[in-house]
Structure formats: structure tokens, C-alpha cells
Coordinates of C-alpha atoms in Angstrom, one line a residue:
X1 CA -20.1 -9.0 17.2
X2 CA -17.6 -6.6 16.4
X3 CA -18.3 -3.1 15.1
X4 CA -15.6 -1.4 13.1
X5 CA -15.5 2.0 11.7
X6 CA -13.3 4.9 10.7
X7 CA -12.2 4.0 7.2
X8 CA -12.3 6.5 4.4
X9 CA -10.5 8.1 1.6
X10 CA -7.2 9.7 2.4
X11 CA -4.1 10.9 0.5
X12 CA -0.9 9.3 0.7
X13 CA 0.9 10.3 3.8
X14 CA -2.2 11.0 5.6
X15 CA -3.8 9.4 8.8
X16 CA -6.8 7.7 9.9
X17 CA -8.1 6.3 13.1
X18 CA -9.9 3.1 13.0
X19 CA -12.4 2.0 15.9
X20 CA -13.5 -1.4 16.9
X21 CA -16.3 -2.0 19.5
X22 CA -17.0 -5.6 20.6
X23 CA -20.4 -6.5 21.7
X24 CA -18.9 -7.9 25.0
X25 CA -16.3 -6.6 27.5
X26 CA -12.8 -6.3 25.9
X27 CA -11.6 -8.2 29.3
X28 CA -13.4 -11.2 28.2
X29 CA -11.4 -11.4 24.9
X30 CA -8.1 -13.0 24.8
X31 CA -6.6 -10.7 22.0
X32 CA -8.1 -8.1 19.9
X33 CA -6.4 -7.1 16.5
X34 CA -6.6 -5.6 13.2
X35 CA -6.1 -7.3 9.8
X36 CA -6.3 -6.1 6.4
X37 CA -7.2 -7.5 3.0
X38 CA -6.1 -5.6 -0.3
X39 CA -7.8 -6.5 -3.4
X40 CA -6.5 -9.9 -4.8
X41 CA -4.4 -10.4 -1.8
X42 CA -4.8 -12.7 1.4
X43 CA -5.7 -11.2 4.6
X44 CA -2.8 -10.2 6.7
X45 CA -2.2 -9.4 10.3
X46 CA -1.7 -5.7 11.1
X47 CA -1.6 -5.4 14.9
X48 CA -2.7 -7.1 18.1
X49 CA -3.3 -6.3 21.8
X50 CA -3.9 -8.9 24.3
X51 CA -6.1 -8.7 27.3
X52 CA -2.8 -8.2 29.3
X53 CA -1.8 -5.4 27.2
X54 CA 0.9 -7.0 25.1
X55 CA 1.1 -5.4 21.6
X56 CA 2.5 -6.8 18.4
X57 CA 2.7 -5.3 14.9
X58 CA 3.5 -6.6 11.4
X59 CA 6.9 -5.5 10.5
X60 CA 5.6 -3.3 7.6
X61 CA 3.5 -1.1 10.0
X62 CA 5.8 -0.6 12.9
X63 CA 6.6 3.0 13.6
X64 CA 3.5 4.1 11.6
X65 CA 0.6 2.2 13.1
X66 CA -0.4 2.4 16.7
X67 CA -2.9 0.0 18.4
X68 CA -4.5 0.9 21.5
X69 CA -7.6 0.3 23.7
X70 CA -9.9 2.5 25.9
X71 CA -11.2 0.3 28.6
X72 CA -13.8 2.6 29.7
X73 CA -15.3 2.8 26.1
X74 CA -14.8 -0.8 25.4
X75 CA -13.0 0.2 22.2
X76 CA -9.9 -0.7 20.4
X77 CA -8.2 1.7 18.0
X78 CA -5.9 1.6 15.2
X79 CA -4.0 4.9 14.5
X80 CA -2.7 4.6 11.0
X81 CA -0.2 7.3 9.9
X82 CA 1.9 7.9 6.9
X83 CA -0.4 5.8 4.7
X84 CA 0.8 4.4 1.5
X85 CA -1.2 3.8 -1.7
X86 CA -0.5 0.1 -1.4
X87 CA -2.2 0.0 2.0
X88 CA -5.5 0.4 0.3
X89 CA -7.5 -2.4 1.8
X90 CA -10.4 -3.5 3.9
X91 CA -9.4 -3.4 7.5
X92 CA -10.9 -6.0 9.7
X93 CA -11.2 -6.1 13.5
X94 CA -10.6 -9.5 15.1
X95 CA -11.4 -10.9 18.3
X96 CA -9.8 -14.1 19.6
X97 CA -11.4 -15.9 22.4
X98 CA -10.6 -19.0 24.4
X99 CA -13.7 -21.3 24.3
X100 CA -13.6 -24.6 25.9
X101 CA -9.8 -24.8 25.6
X102 CA -9.6 -23.7 21.9
X103 CA -9.0 -20.3 20.4
X104 CA -11.9 -19.0 18.3
X105 CA -11.7 -16.1 15.9
X106 CA -14.4 -13.7 15.4
X107 CA -14.5 -11.0 12.7
X108 CA -16.1 -7.6 12.1
X109 CA -17.6 -6.5 8.9
X110 CA -14.6 -4.6 7.9
X111 CA -14.0 -0.7 7.1
X112 CA -12.4 0.3 3.8
X113 CA -9.4 2.3 3.7
X114 CA -8.5 3.9 0.3
X115 CA -5.2 5.7 0.0
X116 CA -4.9 7.8 -3.0
X117 CA -1.5 8.8 -4.6

């Protein structure tokens, strides 16, 4: 299970920090990431961090979003700055695990981010 939180209503240009807590150790998860799904659109990748610490971002969020993890708290964060109204979406935490040679995706319940103009 993945417990995501931190969404809310923010004005354009504002910031939020999303948190994701997996029910198992983050070291047992191949990669943790954040996706988002805006109304009427497909879910898209925002950022990921692997168990080895490798980080990647969607081009649209580079320089404004920061993914990080706190090993002691077993938590992954997504700091989102300079938000734009078009980034209103449900943000989902994702865990990708290697299970018997296959990569399996697990999803949290999502947290809604609403950006007002």
C-alpha cells in the first residue's frame, strides 16, 4: 500500500509538498515515483527515484519539481514549486517492484492538487 498526502488548493505560482509512505521499506522497492492525471487526460509520469537514488523528471517539471526521499521516515516527497493552473490534477504515488523477474506497478489512492489562476 502507498499512502499519499499533501495535496490541496494553491494559487498559481505557489508550492506544495506531497508525501508518499509505502507500507514496506523503500529499500525493497525498485523505484518510487509520482504521476499525475488531469481531468480528461491520461496519467503521466512526473518524477521517479530508484532505490539506488537515480532521479528523473518529466521535461515539463524540470527545475520546478523535486523528488526526494527520507530513508529514516520511509517517505518519498515531491516538492512542487511555481505551480501552474494547468497542473491541476490528481497526483499518484507509484511503486515499481521486481516480482519473480517482472516489474509490477503499485498505486496509491492519489492526492488532489488544485491550482487557481
